[in-house]
PDB file of C-alpha atoms in Angstrom:
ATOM      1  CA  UNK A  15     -31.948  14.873  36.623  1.00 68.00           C
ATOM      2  CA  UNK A  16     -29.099  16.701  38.056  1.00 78.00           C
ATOM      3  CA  UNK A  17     -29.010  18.709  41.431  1.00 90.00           C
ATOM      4  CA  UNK A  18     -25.517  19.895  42.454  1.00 96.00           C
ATOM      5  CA  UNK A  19     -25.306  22.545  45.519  1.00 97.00           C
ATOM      6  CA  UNK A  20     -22.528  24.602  46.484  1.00 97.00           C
ATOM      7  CA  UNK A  21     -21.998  27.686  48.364  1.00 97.00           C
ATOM      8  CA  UNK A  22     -22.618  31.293  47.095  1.00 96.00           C
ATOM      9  CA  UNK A  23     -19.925  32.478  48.624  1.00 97.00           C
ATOM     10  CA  UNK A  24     -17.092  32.282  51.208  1.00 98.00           C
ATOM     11  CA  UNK A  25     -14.486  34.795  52.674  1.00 98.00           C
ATOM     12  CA  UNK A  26     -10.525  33.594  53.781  1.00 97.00           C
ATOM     13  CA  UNK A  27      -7.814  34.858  54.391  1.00 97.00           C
ATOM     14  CA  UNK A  28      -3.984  35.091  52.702  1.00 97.00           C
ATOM     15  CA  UNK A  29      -2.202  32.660  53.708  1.00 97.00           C
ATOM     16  CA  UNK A  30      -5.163  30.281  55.246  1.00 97.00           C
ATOM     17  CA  UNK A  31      -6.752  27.100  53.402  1.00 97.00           C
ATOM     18  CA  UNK A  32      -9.854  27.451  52.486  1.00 98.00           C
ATOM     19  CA  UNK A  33     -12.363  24.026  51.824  1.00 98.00           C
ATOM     20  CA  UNK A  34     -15.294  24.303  49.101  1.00 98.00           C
ATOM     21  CA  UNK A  35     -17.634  21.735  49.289  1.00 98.00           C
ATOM     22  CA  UNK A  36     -20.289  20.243  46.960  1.00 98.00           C
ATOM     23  CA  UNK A  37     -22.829  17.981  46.923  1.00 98.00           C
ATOM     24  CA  UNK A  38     -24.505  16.189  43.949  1.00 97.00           C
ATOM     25  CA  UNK A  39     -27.495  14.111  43.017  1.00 94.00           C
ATOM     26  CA  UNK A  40     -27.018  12.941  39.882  1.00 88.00           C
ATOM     27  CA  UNK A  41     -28.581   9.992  37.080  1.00 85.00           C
ATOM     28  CA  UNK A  42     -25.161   8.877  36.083  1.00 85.00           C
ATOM     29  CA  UNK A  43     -21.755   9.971  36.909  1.00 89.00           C
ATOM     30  CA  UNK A  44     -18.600   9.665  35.036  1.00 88.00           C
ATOM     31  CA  UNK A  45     -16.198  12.035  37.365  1.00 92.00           C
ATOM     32  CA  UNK A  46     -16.161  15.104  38.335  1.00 95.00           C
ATOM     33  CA  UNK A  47     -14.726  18.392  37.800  1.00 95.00           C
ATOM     34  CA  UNK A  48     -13.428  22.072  39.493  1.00 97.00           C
ATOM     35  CA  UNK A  49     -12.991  24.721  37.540  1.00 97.00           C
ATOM     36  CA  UNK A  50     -11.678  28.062  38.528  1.00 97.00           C
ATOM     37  CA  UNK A  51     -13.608  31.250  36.986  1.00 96.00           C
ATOM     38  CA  UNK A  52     -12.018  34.974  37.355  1.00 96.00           C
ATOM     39  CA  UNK A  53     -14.586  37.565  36.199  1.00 92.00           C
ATOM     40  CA  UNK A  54     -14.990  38.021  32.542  1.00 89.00           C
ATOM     41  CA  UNK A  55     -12.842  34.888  31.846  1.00 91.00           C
ATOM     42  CA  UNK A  56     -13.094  31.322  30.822  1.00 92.00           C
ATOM     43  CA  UNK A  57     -13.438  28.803  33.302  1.00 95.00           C
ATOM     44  CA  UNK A  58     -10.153  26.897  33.714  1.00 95.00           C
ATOM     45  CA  UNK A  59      -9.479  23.590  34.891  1.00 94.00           C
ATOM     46  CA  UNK A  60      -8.132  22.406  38.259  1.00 95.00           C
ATOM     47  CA  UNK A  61      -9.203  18.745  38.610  1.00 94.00           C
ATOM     48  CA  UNK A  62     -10.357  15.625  38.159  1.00 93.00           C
ATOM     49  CA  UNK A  63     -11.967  12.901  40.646  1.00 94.00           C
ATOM     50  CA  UNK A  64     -13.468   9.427  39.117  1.00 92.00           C
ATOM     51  CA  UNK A  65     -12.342   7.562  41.934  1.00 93.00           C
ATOM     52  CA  UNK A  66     -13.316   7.737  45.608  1.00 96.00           C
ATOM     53  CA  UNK A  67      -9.793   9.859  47.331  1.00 96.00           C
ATOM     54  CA  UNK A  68      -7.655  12.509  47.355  1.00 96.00           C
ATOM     55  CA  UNK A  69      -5.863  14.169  43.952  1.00 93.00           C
ATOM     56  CA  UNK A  70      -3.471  16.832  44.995  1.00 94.00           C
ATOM     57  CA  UNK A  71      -1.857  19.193  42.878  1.00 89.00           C
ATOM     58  CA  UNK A  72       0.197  21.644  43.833  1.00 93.00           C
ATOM     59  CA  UNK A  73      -1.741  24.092  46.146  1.00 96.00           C
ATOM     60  CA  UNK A  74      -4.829  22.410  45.035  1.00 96.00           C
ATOM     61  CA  UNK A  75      -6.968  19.327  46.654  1.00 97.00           C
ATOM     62  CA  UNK A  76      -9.943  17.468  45.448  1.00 97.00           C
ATOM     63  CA  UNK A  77     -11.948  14.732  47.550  1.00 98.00           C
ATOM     64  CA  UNK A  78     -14.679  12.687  46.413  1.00 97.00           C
ATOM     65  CA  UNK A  79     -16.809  10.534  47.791  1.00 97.00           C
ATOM     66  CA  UNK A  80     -19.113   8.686  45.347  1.00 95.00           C
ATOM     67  CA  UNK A  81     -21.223   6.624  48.067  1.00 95.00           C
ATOM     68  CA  UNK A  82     -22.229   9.889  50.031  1.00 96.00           C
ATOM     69  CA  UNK A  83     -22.443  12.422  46.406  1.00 96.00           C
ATOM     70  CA  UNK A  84     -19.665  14.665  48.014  1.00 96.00           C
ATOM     71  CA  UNK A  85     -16.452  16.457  46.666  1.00 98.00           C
ATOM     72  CA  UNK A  86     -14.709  19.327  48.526  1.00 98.00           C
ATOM     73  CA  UNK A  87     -11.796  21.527  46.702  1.00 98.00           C
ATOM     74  CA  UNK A  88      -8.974  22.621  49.476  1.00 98.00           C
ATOM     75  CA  UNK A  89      -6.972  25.254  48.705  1.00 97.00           C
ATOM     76  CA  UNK A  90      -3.943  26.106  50.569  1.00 97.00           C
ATOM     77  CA  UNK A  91      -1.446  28.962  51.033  1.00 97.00           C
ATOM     78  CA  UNK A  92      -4.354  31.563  49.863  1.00 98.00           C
ATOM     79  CA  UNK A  93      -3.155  34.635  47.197  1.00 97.00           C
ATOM     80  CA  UNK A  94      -5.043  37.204  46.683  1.00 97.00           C
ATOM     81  CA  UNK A  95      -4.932  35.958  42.750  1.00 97.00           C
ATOM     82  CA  UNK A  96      -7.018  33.264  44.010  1.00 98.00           C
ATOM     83  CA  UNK A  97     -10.422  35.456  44.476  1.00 98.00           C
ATOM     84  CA  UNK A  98     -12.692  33.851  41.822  1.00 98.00           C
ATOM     85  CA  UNK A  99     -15.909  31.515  41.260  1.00 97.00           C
ATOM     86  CA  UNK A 100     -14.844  27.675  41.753  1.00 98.00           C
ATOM     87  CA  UNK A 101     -17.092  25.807  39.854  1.00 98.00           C
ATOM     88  CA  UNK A 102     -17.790  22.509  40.551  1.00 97.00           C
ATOM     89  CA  UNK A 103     -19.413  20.226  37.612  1.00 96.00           C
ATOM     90  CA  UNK A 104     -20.599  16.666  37.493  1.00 95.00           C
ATOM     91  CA  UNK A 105     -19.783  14.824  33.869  1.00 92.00           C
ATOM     92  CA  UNK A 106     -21.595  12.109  32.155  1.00 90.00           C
ATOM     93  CA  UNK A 107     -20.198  10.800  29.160  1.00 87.00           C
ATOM     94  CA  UNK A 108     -22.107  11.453  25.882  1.00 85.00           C
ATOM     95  CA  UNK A 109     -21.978   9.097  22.539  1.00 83.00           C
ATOM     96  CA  UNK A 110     -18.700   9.291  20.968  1.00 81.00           C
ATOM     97  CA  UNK A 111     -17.209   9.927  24.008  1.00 81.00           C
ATOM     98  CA  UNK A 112     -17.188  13.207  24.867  1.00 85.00           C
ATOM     99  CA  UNK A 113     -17.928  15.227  28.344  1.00 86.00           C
ATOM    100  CA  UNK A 114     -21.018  16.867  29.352  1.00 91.00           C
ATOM    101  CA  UNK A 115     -20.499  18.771  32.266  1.00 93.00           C
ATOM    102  CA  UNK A 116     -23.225  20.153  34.816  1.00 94.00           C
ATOM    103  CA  UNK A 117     -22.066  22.820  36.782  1.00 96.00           C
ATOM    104  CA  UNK A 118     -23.078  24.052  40.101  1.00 96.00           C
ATOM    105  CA  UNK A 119     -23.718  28.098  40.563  1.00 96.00           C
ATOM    106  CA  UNK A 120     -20.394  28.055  41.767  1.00 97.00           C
ATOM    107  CA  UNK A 121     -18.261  29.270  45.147  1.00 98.00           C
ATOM    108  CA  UNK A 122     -17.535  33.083  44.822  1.00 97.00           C
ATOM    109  CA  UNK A 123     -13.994  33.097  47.012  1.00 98.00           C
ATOM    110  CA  UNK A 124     -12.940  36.542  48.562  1.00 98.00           C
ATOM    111  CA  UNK A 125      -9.314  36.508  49.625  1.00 98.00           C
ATOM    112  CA  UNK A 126      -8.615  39.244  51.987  1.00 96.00           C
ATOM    113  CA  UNK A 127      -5.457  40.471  53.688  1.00 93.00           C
TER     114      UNK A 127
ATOM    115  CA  UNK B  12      -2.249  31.723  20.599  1.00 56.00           C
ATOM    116  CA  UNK B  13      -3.485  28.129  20.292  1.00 77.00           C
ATOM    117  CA  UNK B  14      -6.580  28.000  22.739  1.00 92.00           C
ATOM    118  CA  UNK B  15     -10.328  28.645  21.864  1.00 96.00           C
ATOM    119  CA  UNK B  16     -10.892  31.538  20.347  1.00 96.00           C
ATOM    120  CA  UNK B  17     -14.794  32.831  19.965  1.00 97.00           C
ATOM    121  CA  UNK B  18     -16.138  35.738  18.075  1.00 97.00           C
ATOM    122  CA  UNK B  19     -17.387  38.759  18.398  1.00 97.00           C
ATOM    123  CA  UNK B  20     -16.253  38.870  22.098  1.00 96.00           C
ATOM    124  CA  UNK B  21     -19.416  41.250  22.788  1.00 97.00           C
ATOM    125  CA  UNK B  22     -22.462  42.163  20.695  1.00 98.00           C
ATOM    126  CA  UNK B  23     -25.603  44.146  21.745  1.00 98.00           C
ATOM    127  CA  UNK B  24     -28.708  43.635  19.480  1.00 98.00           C
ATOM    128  CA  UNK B  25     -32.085  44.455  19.026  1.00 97.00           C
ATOM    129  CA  UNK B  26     -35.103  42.464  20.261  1.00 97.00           C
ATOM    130  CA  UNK B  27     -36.085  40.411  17.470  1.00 97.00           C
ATOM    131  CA  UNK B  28     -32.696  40.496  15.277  1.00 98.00           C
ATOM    132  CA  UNK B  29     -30.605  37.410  14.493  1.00 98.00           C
ATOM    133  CA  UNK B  30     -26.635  37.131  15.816  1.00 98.00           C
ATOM    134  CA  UNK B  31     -24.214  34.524  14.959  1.00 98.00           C
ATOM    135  CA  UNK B  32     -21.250  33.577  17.107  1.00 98.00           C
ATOM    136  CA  UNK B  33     -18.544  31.646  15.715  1.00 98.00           C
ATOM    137  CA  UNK B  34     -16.039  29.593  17.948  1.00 98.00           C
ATOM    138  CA  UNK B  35     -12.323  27.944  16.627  1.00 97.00           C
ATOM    139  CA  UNK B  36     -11.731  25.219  19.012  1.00 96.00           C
ATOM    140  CA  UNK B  37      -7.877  23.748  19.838  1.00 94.00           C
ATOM    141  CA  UNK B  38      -6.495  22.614  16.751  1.00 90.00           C
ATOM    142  CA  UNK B  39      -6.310  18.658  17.623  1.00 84.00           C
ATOM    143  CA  UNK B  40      -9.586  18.769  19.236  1.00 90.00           C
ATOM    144  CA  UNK B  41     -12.405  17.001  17.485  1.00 90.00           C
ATOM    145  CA  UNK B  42     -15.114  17.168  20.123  1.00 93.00           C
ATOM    146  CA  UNK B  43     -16.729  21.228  20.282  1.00 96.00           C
ATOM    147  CA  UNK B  44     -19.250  22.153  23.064  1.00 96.00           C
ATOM    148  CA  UNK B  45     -21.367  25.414  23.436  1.00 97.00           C
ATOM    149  CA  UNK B  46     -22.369  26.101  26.710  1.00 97.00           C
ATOM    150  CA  UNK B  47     -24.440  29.548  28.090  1.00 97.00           C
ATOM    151  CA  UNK B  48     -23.819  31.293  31.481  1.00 96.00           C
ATOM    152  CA  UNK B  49     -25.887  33.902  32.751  1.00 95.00           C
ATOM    153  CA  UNK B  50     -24.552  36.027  35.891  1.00 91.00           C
ATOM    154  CA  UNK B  51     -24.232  34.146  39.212  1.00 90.00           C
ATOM    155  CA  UNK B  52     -24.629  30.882  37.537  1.00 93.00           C
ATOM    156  CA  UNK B  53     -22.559  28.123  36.140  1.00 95.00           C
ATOM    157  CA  UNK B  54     -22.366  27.337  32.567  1.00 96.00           C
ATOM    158  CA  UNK B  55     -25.266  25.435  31.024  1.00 95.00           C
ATOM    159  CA  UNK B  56     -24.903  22.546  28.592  1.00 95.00           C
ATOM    160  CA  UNK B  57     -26.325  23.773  25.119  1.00 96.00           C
ATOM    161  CA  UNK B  58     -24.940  21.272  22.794  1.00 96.00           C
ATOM    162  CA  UNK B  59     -21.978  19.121  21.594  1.00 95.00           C
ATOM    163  CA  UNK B  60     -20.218  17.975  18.207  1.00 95.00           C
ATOM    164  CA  UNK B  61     -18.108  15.109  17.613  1.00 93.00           C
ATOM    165  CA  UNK B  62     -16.268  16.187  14.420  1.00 93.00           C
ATOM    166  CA  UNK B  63     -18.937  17.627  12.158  1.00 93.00           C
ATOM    167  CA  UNK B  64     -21.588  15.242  13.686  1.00 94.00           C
ATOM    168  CA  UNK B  65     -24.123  17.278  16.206  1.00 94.00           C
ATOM    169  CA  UNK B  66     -24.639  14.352  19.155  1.00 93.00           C
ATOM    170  CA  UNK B  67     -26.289  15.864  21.439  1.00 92.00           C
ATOM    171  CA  UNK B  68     -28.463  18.847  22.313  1.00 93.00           C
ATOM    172  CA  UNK B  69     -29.727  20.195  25.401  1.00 92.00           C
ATOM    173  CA  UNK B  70     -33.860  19.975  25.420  1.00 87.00           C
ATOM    174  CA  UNK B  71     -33.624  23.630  26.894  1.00 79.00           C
ATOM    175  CA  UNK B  72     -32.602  24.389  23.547  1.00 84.00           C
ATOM    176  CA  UNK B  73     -35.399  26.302  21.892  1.00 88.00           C
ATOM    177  CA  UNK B  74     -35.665  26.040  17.683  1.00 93.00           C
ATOM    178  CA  UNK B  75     -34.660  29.636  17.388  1.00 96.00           C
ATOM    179  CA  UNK B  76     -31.000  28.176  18.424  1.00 96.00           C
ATOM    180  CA  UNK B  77     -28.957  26.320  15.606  1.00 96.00           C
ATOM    181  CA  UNK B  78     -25.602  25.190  15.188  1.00 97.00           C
ATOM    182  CA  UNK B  79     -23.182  23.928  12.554  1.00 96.00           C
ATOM    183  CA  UNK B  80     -19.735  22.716  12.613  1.00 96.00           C
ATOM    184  CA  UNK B  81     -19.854  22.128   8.705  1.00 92.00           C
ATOM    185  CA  UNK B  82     -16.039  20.788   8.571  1.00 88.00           C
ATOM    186  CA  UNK B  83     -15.723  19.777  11.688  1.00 87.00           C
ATOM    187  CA  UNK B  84     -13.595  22.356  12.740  1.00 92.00           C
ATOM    188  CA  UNK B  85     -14.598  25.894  13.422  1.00 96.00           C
ATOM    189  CA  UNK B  86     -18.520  25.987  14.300  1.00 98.00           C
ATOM    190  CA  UNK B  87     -21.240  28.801  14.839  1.00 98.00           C
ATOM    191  CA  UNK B  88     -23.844  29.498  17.052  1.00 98.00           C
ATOM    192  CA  UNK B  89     -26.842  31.253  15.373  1.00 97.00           C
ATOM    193  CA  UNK B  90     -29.885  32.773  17.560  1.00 97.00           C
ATOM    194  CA  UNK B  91     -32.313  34.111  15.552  1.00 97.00           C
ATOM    195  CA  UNK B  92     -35.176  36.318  16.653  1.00 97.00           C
ATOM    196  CA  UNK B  93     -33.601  37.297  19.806  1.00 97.00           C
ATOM    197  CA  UNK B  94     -35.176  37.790  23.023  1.00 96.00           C
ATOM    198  CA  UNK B  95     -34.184  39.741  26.314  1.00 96.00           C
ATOM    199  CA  UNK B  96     -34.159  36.345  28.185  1.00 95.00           C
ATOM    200  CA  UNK B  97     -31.199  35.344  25.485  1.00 96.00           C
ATOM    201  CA  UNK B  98     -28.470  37.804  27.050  1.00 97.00           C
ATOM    202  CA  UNK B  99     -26.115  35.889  28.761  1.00 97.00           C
ATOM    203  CA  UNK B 100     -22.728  34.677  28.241  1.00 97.00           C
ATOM    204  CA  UNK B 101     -22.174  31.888  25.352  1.00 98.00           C
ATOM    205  CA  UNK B 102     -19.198  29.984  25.886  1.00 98.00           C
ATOM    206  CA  UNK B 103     -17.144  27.925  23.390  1.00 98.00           C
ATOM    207  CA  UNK B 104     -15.196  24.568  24.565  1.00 97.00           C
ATOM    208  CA  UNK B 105     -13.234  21.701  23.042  1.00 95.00           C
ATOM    209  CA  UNK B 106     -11.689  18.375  24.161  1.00 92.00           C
ATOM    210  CA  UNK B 107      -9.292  16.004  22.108  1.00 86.00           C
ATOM    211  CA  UNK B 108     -10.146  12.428  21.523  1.00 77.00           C
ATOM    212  CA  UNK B 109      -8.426   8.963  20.511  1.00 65.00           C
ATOM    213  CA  UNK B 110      -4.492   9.487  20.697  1.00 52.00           C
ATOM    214  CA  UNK B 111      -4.691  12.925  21.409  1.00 51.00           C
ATOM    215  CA  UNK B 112      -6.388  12.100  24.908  1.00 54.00           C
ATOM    216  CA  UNK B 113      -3.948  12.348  27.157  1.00 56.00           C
ATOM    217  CA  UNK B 114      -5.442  14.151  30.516  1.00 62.00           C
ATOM    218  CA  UNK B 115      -8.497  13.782  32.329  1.00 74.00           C
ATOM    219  CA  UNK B 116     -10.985  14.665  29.345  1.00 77.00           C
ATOM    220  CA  UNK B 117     -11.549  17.945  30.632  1.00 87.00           C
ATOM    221  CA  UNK B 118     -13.101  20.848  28.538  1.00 92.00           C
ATOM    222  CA  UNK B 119     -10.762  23.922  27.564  1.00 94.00           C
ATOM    223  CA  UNK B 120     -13.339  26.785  27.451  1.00 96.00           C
ATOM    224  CA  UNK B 121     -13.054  30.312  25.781  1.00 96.00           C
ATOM    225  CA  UNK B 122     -13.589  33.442  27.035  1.00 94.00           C
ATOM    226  CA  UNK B 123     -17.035  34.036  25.981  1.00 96.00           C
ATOM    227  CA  UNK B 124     -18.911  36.072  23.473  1.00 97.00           C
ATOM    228  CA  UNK B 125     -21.570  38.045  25.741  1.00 97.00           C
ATOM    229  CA  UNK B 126     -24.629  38.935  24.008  1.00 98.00           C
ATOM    230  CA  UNK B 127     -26.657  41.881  25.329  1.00 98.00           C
ATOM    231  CA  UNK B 128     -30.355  41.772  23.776  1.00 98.00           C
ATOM    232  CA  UNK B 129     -31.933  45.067  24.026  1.00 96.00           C
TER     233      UNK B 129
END
C-alpha cells in the first residue's frame, strides 16, 4: 500500500521561504512529484525527484531522500500568488509505461503580508 | 488552447441518474488518466489508458464507473446510478510517450468537471 503524510496547512510570509515536507511509505517507487493546486484549478507541475538530491528551479526546490521516504519542496522569495495546495505524489510506473501518481492531502500555503 | 480540456465543467444531478464526462487530452499524448478529488484531499487514481487500451483500474472503482477511449483519443467517464458519495471533483490528465517524452513523465491535468449529486 501507499501512506504519504503531509501537512494540512502552513502560514509564511512575503518575501520568506517556506519548506513543505513529506513523508512516504510506499510498495514501489519510481520518483516523485509536487504539484501546485490554486482553488478550482488543475494541479500543475513543479517537479521531479528519482534520484536522492536537490533539483532547483527557479524559486522552486525539491529534496529527496529515498533511504529515509522523505522529500521537502522549498520555496523562496514568497508572492502572495503563491497561496495554494502543494501536492506531493509518489509514482509507480504502470504497464506501457505510464505514471500513476498517489497524492498526499496536500499543504494548504497562506502567504500573508 | 492546446491543454486538457474536460466537459461539462459542472453538472448537478439527481440521486440515481447517469452523467457522462468527456475529457480531450494534449494532442501528442497517448497515455489518458482519470483521477477524482474530493475537498481537502488529493486526487485519487481512478484509471489509465494507453492509446485505446484500458491498463489499469483502480480496485476502488465500483462497476457503476466505466470508461472508454474508443480511438484512443478523446475518452469519457460514465457514472451511472449516481450516489451522494459520487460528488467530488473528476479530473482528466495526459502524458506523451516514445519520442514525444521529453520531460520528467509528469501528468498535465485539466481543470475538472465537478459533479454535485443531489
Amino acid at each position: 500500500g501507499q501512506n504519504i503524510d503531509q501537512p494540512t496547512e502552513m502560514t509564511a510570509t512575503e518575501g520568506a521561504i517556506v519548506q513543505i515536507n513529506c513523508t512516504y511509505q510506499t510498495s514501489g517507487f519510481n520518483g516523485l512529484f509536487w504539484y501546485q493546486q490554486h482553488a478550482g484549478e488543475a494541479p500543475t507541475f513543479l517537479s521531479y525527484n528519482v534520484l536522492d538530491g536537490l533539483e532547483e528551479k527557479g524559486r522552486f526546490s525539491s529534496f529527496l531522500s529515498r533511504s529515509k521516504g522523505y522529500s521537502y519542496l522549498l520555496l523562496k522569495e514568497l508572492q502572495m500568488k503563491d497561496s495554494a495546495s502543494y501536492l506531493c505524489a509518489v509514482s509507480l510506473k504502470l504497464t506501457g509505461g505510464g505514471n500513476k501518481l498517489t497524492f498526499g492531502t496536500g499543504t494548504q500555503l497562506k502567504v500573508e503580508l | 488552447d492546446t491543454g486538457v480540456s474536460q466537459n461539462p465543467r459542472h453538472k448537478i444531478t439527481k440521486r440515481g441518474q447517469n452523467v457522462t464526462f468527456r475529457c480531450d487530452p494534449i494532442s501528442e499524448h497517448n497515455r489518458l488518466y482519470w483521477y477524482r478529488q474530493t475537498l481537502g484531499q488529493g486526487p485519487e487514481f481512478l484509471t489509465y489508458f494507453q492509446n485505446e487500451a484500458q491498463l489499469e483500474k483502480s480496485r476502488l472503482l465500483s462497476d457503476r464507473f466505466s470508461a472508454e477511449r474508443p480511438k484512443g483519443s478523446f475518452s469519457t467517464l460514465e457514472i451511472q446510478r449516481t450516489e451522494q458519495g459520487d460528488s467530488a471533483m473528476y479530473l482528466c490528465a495526459s502524458s506523451p510517450s516514445g519520442r514525444a517524452l521529453l520531460g520528467t513523465g509528469e501528468l498535465f491535468f485539466g481543470e475538472g468537471s465537478r459533479l454535485t449529486v443531489l
